[in-house]
Amino acid sequence: MKSIAFYGKGGIGKSTTISNVIAALSLKGKKILQIGCDPKHDSTRLLLGGFTQTTVLEQLNRTGTVSLDTVMLTGYNQVKCIEAGGPEPGVGCAGRGIIQTLQLLKDQGLDTNQFDYVFFDVLGDVVCGGFAVPMRDGYADEIYIVSSGEIASIYAANNIAKGLQRFTSTHGKLGGIIGNQRGTNNELQVLEEFAKKIGTQLIAAIPRSELIPQAELNSKTIMEFAPNTELAHIYSEIANHIEQHSNPVIPTPLSDTELEAFIYEFCYNTKPQTTPPQLPKTPQNNNPPKQKTNQIPTNSKNIIPNKPNIQTPTPKERIPIYGCSLTGAYNIINQIQDATALMDSPQGCAYISYCIHQKAPPDLYPLDLPNLLCTNMQETDVIFGGTKNIEDTLIYIKTKFPTQPIFLITSCTAGLIGDDINSLISKLNTDNQKILHIPSDGVMGGDFYSGMLTACQLIAEQFIDKTINPTNDTINLISEQNLATTANPNFQTIQHILTALGIKINCRYIRQTTIDQIKNFKKAKINLPVANGPTTDALCAFLDKNFGTQTLQTPVPIGFEQTAEFTRIIAQQFGKEALAEKLITETQTNYKKEIEQLKPHFTGKKALINSNGANIEWLHSTLTALEVEVKHINAFNIFAPEERALPKPEANYTTDYIEEAISLNHPDFVLSARPLITTVPCVSFPVLPPYGFNIGLDYAKALCLKLKIPFIEGWRYDDE
């Protein structure tokens, strides 16, 4: 697959030119996809017979999702057509729309390898970062600039060459200039000389012709409307050049002074003067003699294939976490003890992320100074691009912390600007100090969980050594809840169980770990997720698929039964069944003893549970062991296997409904995950209880004390 982008000044004829070249290639039997990258979304009009198709951004704005079946239509001679679209004139950011469109197409599974060619039609006199995306590595292999001999068009072409020079690294991208003549004086010479000045060639010169507006009036390309004309032959020769010859170059654009001198010499046919030159008063000849098309060169070059970006899908069908992906990504990077995080963001984003993590228990983050720095993005960075600011900050970090890898996390503002961060990283990266870009893009990258998942995937791709073989009796812990107050107690519980089984923890992915531990990730025999949910499932599936690891599915060890099952499943994988039964038996003996001591306070009592969907199996099993009758469970969802003997929950949270349930069942007490005003004693229970055998037992002890406290204060009986 070869990808081509056509750039040029607005209204210069890019869409007409690219549509005709694509039509010519399709007549050679080539499979082609055209992606229009202009907010006017008229790039594919001639190929679709005048039909204005639904754009990617239009469907995204209307439905919140994008379907390839809706946005990719079939046009002339089986050419596939997509329009990016853009916001309404005067609002929004069209450049960001281009970035979002290309990412959405990847996320929707668009396989560009099924085509022989992918063409991008890009507005060239809008120079913001979004419109420059097709210039970058991983998108277009070659760029062609469509230009006339008019001064404004030459200015735009030179600016495009400047952008190409910035974004071209190891290989050239500028395939040449395609002249679309407007009939200006000396036009062919202007185009030829300009092409030479910037180090490229004039591929073809398309003459001004009345056939073009006639074909457009009929919503057809020249290849369809007038196939046997010289104009059609020129488009076919351009197609032949793209197909048979490839010698892209890194352009050498003219400076402002050089460009001004060039315009005076070739466009005005004079030299710069101290006073403005007098332009001819007579009108220009609009019908010059037809010029012979330039000879197409015969040299060629192999095409460098696209390098697909790492996909970071957002888990679906889950409750979103209302924090941006920037903070979610930092939540992961903050846990790597020998790394530095750099946020390309305004200082407020970094400050909020820092504050969120400092609110965690002090034992989790004992250091006063975080591993977080910020580019302190200013308005000038937004207007003119922030690459220089990022580079200066990275150089400072490399000097200050020369042995630590640097994780560059981008904010939504950085995503709007469209700075070419990957090229900058390639420039500064060394074998001794890696720089990894985490493209979270703030709110545009999704929620908190999306940022966590993106960071975990990219860190794995960058640092995990795929050549390492697993060793016996080792395990990785996956998806610890870094901000939860129970994170450390949960780890200590799991560590106690694993130690009793003779199993070592290899890597905590990613919590309180180091780069070396991440590199040695594959030393573990098994990955053990210690939290449930779609994000954990997505991460484990990613690790198993890309690194050949094995994830062990276990229940979350909350309460005696689930923790015992958790222990047995792990033991079976390592041949440690006897040790597991010993641990369970010893724990069970003490558990039963203390339950018997508590029974006199609970036996024969009736209870009602009011939950918001938390794991309550541990609570129900504890009450059952205490011989409490659970009369009613009010909950949206219960995280428990179907075979568990739990009463069917009711999903209704209104106060009247709960009071009705109380009046019907006459419970002695209500256990609720949220405060309730009821006619019977109501005691809260933890929505996210800590792990372990004895969580239910510990809660029962506390519940016993709370139920001894008079439900109605004594002063309420004063009237009696």
Short mmCIF file of N, CA and C in Angstrom, two decimals, residues 346-448:
data_model
loop_
_atom_site.label_atom_id
_atom_site.label_comp_id
_atom_site.label_asym_id
_atom_site.label_seq_id
_atom_site.Cartn_x
_atom_site.Cartn_y
_atom_site.Cartn_z
N PRO A 346 -0.92 23.13 30.57
CA PRO A 346 -0.89 24.27 31.48
C PRO A 346 -0.58 23.77 32.88
N GLN A 347 -0.07 24.65 33.72
CA GLN A 347 0.37 24.23 35.04
C GLN A 347 -0.79 23.72 35.90
N GLY A 348 -2.01 24.20 35.63
CA GLY A 348 -3.15 23.76 36.42
C GLY A 348 -3.42 22.27 36.28
N CYS A 349 -3.23 21.72 35.10
CA CYS A 349 -3.46 20.28 34.89
C CYS A 349 -2.51 19.46 35.76
N ALA A 350 -1.23 19.85 35.76
CA ALA A 350 -0.25 19.13 36.56
C ALA A 350 -0.54 19.30 38.05
N TYR A 351 -0.94 20.49 38.44
CA TYR A 351 -1.22 20.75 39.86
C TYR A 351 -2.38 19.89 40.35
N ILE A 352 -3.45 19.82 39.57
CA ILE A 352 -4.61 19.02 39.97
C ILE A 352 -4.24 17.55 40.06
N SER A 353 -3.48 17.05 39.08
CA SER A 353 -3.06 15.65 39.11
C SER A 353 -2.22 15.37 40.34
N TYR A 354 -1.33 16.28 40.65
CA TYR A 354 -0.48 16.12 41.84
C TYR A 354 -1.32 16.09 43.11
N CYS A 355 -2.28 17.02 43.20
CA CYS A 355 -3.12 17.10 44.41
C CYS A 355 -3.95 15.83 44.58
N ILE A 356 -4.47 15.30 43.49
CA ILE A 356 -5.28 14.08 43.58
C ILE A 356 -4.47 12.95 44.20
N HIS A 357 -3.22 12.84 43.78
CA HIS A 357 -2.40 11.73 44.27
C HIS A 357 -1.85 12.01 45.66
N GLN A 358 -1.70 13.25 46.03
CA GLN A 358 -1.25 13.57 47.38
C GLN A 358 -2.34 13.34 48.42
N LYS A 359 -3.60 13.25 47.98
CA LYS A 359 -4.69 13.00 48.92
C LYS A 359 -4.77 11.54 49.33
N ALA A 360 -3.99 10.69 48.64
CA ALA A 360 -3.95 9.28 49.01
C ALA A 360 -3.28 9.14 50.37
N PRO A 361 -3.43 7.99 51.04
CA PRO A 361 -2.80 7.80 52.37
C PRO A 361 -1.31 8.09 52.33
N PRO A 362 -0.76 8.73 53.37
CA PRO A 362 0.65 9.13 53.38
C PRO A 362 1.61 7.97 53.16
N ASP A 363 1.24 6.75 53.60
CA ASP A 363 2.17 5.64 53.45
C ASP A 363 2.34 5.22 52.00
N LEU A 364 1.39 5.67 51.14
CA LEU A 364 1.51 5.32 49.73
C LEU A 364 2.51 6.22 49.02
N TYR A 365 2.55 7.49 49.40
CA TYR A 365 3.43 8.45 48.74
C TYR A 365 4.23 9.20 49.80
N PRO A 366 5.26 8.58 50.34
CA PRO A 366 5.99 9.20 51.44
C PRO A 366 6.86 10.38 51.02
N LEU A 367 7.18 10.49 49.72
CA LEU A 367 8.07 11.56 49.27
C LEU A 367 7.31 12.88 49.17
N ASP A 368 7.95 13.94 49.59
CA ASP A 368 7.34 15.26 49.48
C ASP A 368 7.37 15.77 48.04
N LEU A 369 8.41 15.40 47.30
CA LEU A 369 8.56 15.88 45.93
C LEU A 369 8.06 14.82 44.95
N PRO A 370 7.13 15.15 44.08
CA PRO A 370 6.64 14.15 43.12
C PRO A 370 7.60 14.00 41.95
N ASN A 371 7.43 12.91 41.20
CA ASN A 371 8.24 12.72 39.99
C ASN A 371 7.54 13.37 38.80
N LEU A 372 7.05 14.58 38.99
CA LEU A 372 6.23 15.24 37.98
C LEU A 372 6.75 16.64 37.68
N LEU A 373 6.96 16.92 36.39
CA LEU A 373 7.28 18.26 35.93
C LEU A 373 6.27 18.66 34.87
N CYS A 374 6.29 19.94 34.51
CA CYS A 374 5.28 20.47 33.60
C CYS A 374 5.93 21.46 32.63
N THR A 375 5.46 21.46 31.38
CA THR A 375 5.97 22.44 30.42
C THR A 375 5.41 23.83 30.67
N ASN A 376 4.38 23.91 31.53
CA ASN A 376 3.76 25.20 31.86
C ASN A 376 3.34 25.92 30.57
N MET A 377 2.53 25.24 29.80
CA MET A 377 2.10 25.74 28.50
C MET A 377 1.44 27.11 28.61
N GLN A 378 1.85 28.01 27.73
CA GLN A 378 1.31 29.37 27.69
C GLN A 378 0.50 29.58 26.41
N GLU A 379 -0.16 30.72 26.33
CA GLU A 379 -0.96 31.02 25.15
C GLU A 379 -0.12 31.06 23.89
N THR A 380 1.14 31.53 24.01
CA THR A 380 2.01 31.57 22.83
C THR A 380 2.30 30.17 22.30
N ASP A 381 2.37 29.18 23.20
CA ASP A 381 2.57 27.79 22.75
C ASP A 381 1.36 27.30 21.96
N VAL A 382 0.18 27.73 22.40
CA VAL A 382 -1.04 27.32 21.70
C VAL A 382 -1.10 27.95 20.32
N ILE A 383 -0.71 29.20 20.22
CA ILE A 383 -0.81 29.92 18.95
C ILE A 383 0.28 29.49 17.97
N PHE A 384 1.52 29.42 18.47
CA PHE A 384 2.65 29.20 17.57
C PHE A 384 3.22 27.79 17.62
N GLY A 385 2.66 26.93 18.46
CA GLY A 385 3.20 25.59 18.61
C GLY A 385 4.14 25.51 19.80
N GLY A 386 4.10 24.39 20.49
CA GLY A 386 4.88 24.27 21.72
C GLY A 386 6.10 23.39 21.62
N THR A 387 6.54 23.05 20.40
CA THR A 387 7.65 22.10 20.25
C THR A 387 8.91 22.60 20.93
N LYS A 388 9.24 23.87 20.76
CA LYS A 388 10.47 24.42 21.35
C LYS A 388 10.41 24.35 22.88
N ASN A 389 9.25 24.67 23.44
CA ASN A 389 9.08 24.61 24.89
C ASN A 389 9.26 23.18 25.39
N ILE A 390 8.67 22.21 24.70
CA ILE A 390 8.81 20.80 25.08
C ILE A 390 10.27 20.38 25.01
N GLU A 391 10.92 20.76 23.91
CA GLU A 391 12.33 20.37 23.73
C GLU A 391 13.20 20.94 24.85
N ASP A 392 13.01 22.22 25.17
CA ASP A 392 13.81 22.84 26.23
C ASP A 392 13.59 22.13 27.57
N THR A 393 12.32 21.78 27.86
CA THR A 393 12.02 21.11 29.13
C THR A 393 12.62 19.71 29.17
N LEU A 394 12.53 19.00 28.05
CA LEU A 394 13.11 17.66 28.00
C LEU A 394 14.63 17.70 28.18
N ILE A 395 15.27 18.67 27.56
CA ILE A 395 16.73 18.80 27.71
C ILE A 395 17.08 19.09 29.17
N TYR A 396 16.28 19.94 29.82
CA TYR A 396 16.51 20.22 31.24
C TYR A 396 16.39 18.93 32.08
N ILE A 397 15.34 18.15 31.81
CA ILE A 397 15.14 16.91 32.58
C ILE A 397 16.28 15.93 32.32
N LYS A 398 16.71 15.83 31.06
CA LYS A 398 17.80 14.91 30.74
C LYS A 398 19.09 15.31 31.47
N THR A 399 19.27 16.60 31.66
CA THR A 399 20.46 17.07 32.39
C THR A 399 20.31 16.83 33.89
N LYS A 400 19.10 17.06 34.39
CA LYS A 400 18.86 16.94 35.84
C LYS A 400 18.76 15.48 36.28
N PHE A 401 18.11 14.66 35.47
CA PHE A 401 17.91 13.24 35.82
C PHE A 401 18.40 12.36 34.66
N PRO A 402 19.70 12.27 34.45
CA PRO A 402 20.24 11.64 33.24
C PRO A 402 20.01 10.14 33.15
N THR A 403 19.68 9.48 34.25
CA THR A 403 19.53 8.02 34.21
C THR A 403 18.08 7.57 34.22
N GLN A 404 17.15 8.49 34.34
CA GLN A 404 15.75 8.11 34.46
C GLN A 404 15.02 8.22 33.13
N PRO A 405 14.19 7.22 32.78
CA PRO A 405 13.34 7.38 31.60
C PRO A 405 12.33 8.49 31.82
N ILE A 406 11.93 9.13 30.73
CA ILE A 406 11.01 10.27 30.80
C ILE A 406 9.71 9.88 30.10
N PHE A 407 8.60 10.10 30.79
CA PHE A 407 7.28 9.83 30.21
C PHE A 407 6.60 11.17 29.94
N LEU A 408 6.40 11.47 28.67
CA LEU A 408 5.79 12.73 28.26
C LEU A 408 4.29 12.51 28.06
N ILE A 409 3.47 13.10 28.93
CA ILE A 409 2.02 12.94 28.89
C ILE A 409 1.41 14.22 28.31
N THR A 410 0.58 14.07 27.29
CA THR A 410 0.01 15.25 26.63
C THR A 410 -1.40 15.54 27.16
N SER A 411 -1.68 16.82 27.27
CA SER A 411 -3.00 17.29 27.71
C SER A 411 -3.90 17.51 26.50
N CYS A 412 -5.15 17.90 26.76
CA CYS A 412 -6.07 18.15 25.64
C CYS A 412 -5.61 19.37 24.84
N THR A 413 -5.01 20.35 25.49
CA THR A 413 -4.50 21.51 24.76
C THR A 413 -3.40 21.09 23.80
N ALA A 414 -2.50 20.21 24.26
CA ALA A 414 -1.44 19.72 23.39
C ALA A 414 -2.02 18.95 22.21
N GLY A 415 -3.10 18.19 22.46
CA GLY A 415 -3.73 17.45 21.37
C GLY A 415 -4.35 18.37 20.33
N LEU A 416 -4.84 19.53 20.76
CA LEU A 416 -5.41 20.49 19.82
C LEU A 416 -4.33 21.15 18.96
N ILE A 417 -3.18 21.43 19.57
CA ILE A 417 -2.12 22.10 18.83
C ILE A 417 -1.60 21.22 17.71
N GLY A 418 -1.42 19.93 18.00
CA GLY A 418 -0.91 19.01 16.98
C GLY A 418 0.59 19.06 16.81
N ASP A 419 1.36 19.39 17.88
CA ASP A 419 2.81 19.37 17.78
C ASP A 419 3.30 17.98 17.41
N ASP A 420 4.34 17.91 16.59
CA ASP A 420 4.89 16.63 16.17
C ASP A 420 5.84 16.12 17.25
N ILE A 421 5.26 15.60 18.30
CA ILE A 421 6.04 15.18 19.46
C ILE A 421 6.90 13.96 19.15
N ASN A 422 6.38 13.05 18.34
CA ASN A 422 7.14 11.82 18.06
C ASN A 422 8.46 12.11 17.35
N SER A 423 8.47 13.08 16.43
CA SER A 423 9.72 13.44 15.76
C SER A 423 10.70 14.06 16.75
N LEU A 424 10.18 14.86 17.68
CA LEU A 424 11.03 15.47 18.69
C LEU A 424 11.65 14.40 19.59
N ILE A 425 10.86 13.42 19.96
CA ILE A 425 11.37 12.34 20.81
C ILE A 425 12.43 11.54 20.07
N SER A 426 12.20 11.28 18.79
CA SER A 426 13.21 10.56 18.00
C SER A 426 14.53 11.31 17.99
N LYS A 427 14.46 12.61 17.98
CA LYS A 427 15.66 13.44 17.97
C LYS A 427 16.42 13.35 19.30
N LEU A 428 15.68 13.31 20.42
CA LEU A 428 16.31 13.38 21.74
C LEU A 428 16.52 12.02 22.40
N ASN A 429 15.89 10.99 21.86
CA ASN A 429 16.00 9.66 22.46
C ASN A 429 17.42 9.13 22.39
N THR A 430 17.85 8.46 23.43
CA THR A 430 19.14 7.77 23.43
C THR A 430 18.95 6.38 24.03
N ASP A 431 19.92 5.51 23.79
CA ASP A 431 19.84 4.16 24.36
C ASP A 431 19.90 4.19 25.88
N ASN A 432 20.58 5.19 26.42
CA ASN A 432 20.76 5.27 27.87
C ASN A 432 19.56 5.91 28.58
N GLN A 433 18.78 6.68 27.84
CA GLN A 433 17.63 7.35 28.46
C GLN A 433 16.48 7.41 27.46
N LYS A 434 15.46 6.62 27.73
CA LYS A 434 14.30 6.55 26.84
C LYS A 434 13.31 7.67 27.16
N ILE A 435 12.70 8.20 26.10
CA ILE A 435 11.59 9.13 26.25
C ILE A 435 10.38 8.48 25.60
N LEU A 436 9.30 8.34 26.35
CA LEU A 436 8.10 7.69 25.84
C LEU A 436 6.93 8.66 25.87
N HIS A 437 6.29 8.82 24.73
CA HIS A 437 5.13 9.70 24.62
C HIS A 437 3.87 8.93 25.00
N ILE A 438 3.12 9.44 25.98
CA ILE A 438 1.83 8.87 26.37
C ILE A 438 0.75 9.83 25.85
N PRO A 439 0.16 9.56 24.68
CA PRO A 439 -0.77 10.52 24.07
C PRO A 439 -2.16 10.45 24.71
N SER A 440 -2.24 10.90 25.94
CA SER A 440 -3.53 10.84 26.64
C SER A 440 -4.49 11.91 26.12
N ASP A 441 -3.95 13.10 25.77
CA ASP A 441 -4.75 14.20 25.22
C ASP A 441 -5.91 14.61 26.12
N GLY A 442 -5.71 14.47 27.44
CA GLY A 442 -6.69 14.98 28.40
C GLY A 442 -8.08 14.42 28.21
N VAL A 443 -9.07 15.30 28.22
CA VAL A 443 -10.46 14.84 28.09
C VAL A 443 -10.73 14.24 26.72
N MET A 444 -9.95 14.61 25.71
CA MET A 444 -10.17 14.07 24.38
C MET A 444 -9.70 12.62 24.28
N GLY A 445 -8.84 12.20 25.22
CA GLY A 445 -8.36 10.83 25.22
C GLY A 445 -9.24 9.88 26.01
N GLY A 446 -10.31 10.39 26.59
CA GLY A 446 -11.20 9.53 27.36
C GLY A 446 -11.15 9.86 28.84
N ASP A 447 -11.65 8.93 29.65
CA ASP A 447 -11.71 9.18 31.08
C ASP A 447 -10.46 8.65 31.78
N PHE A 448 -10.50 8.65 33.09
CA PHE A 448 -9.37 8.26 33.94
C PHE A 448 -8.88 6.86 33.58
#
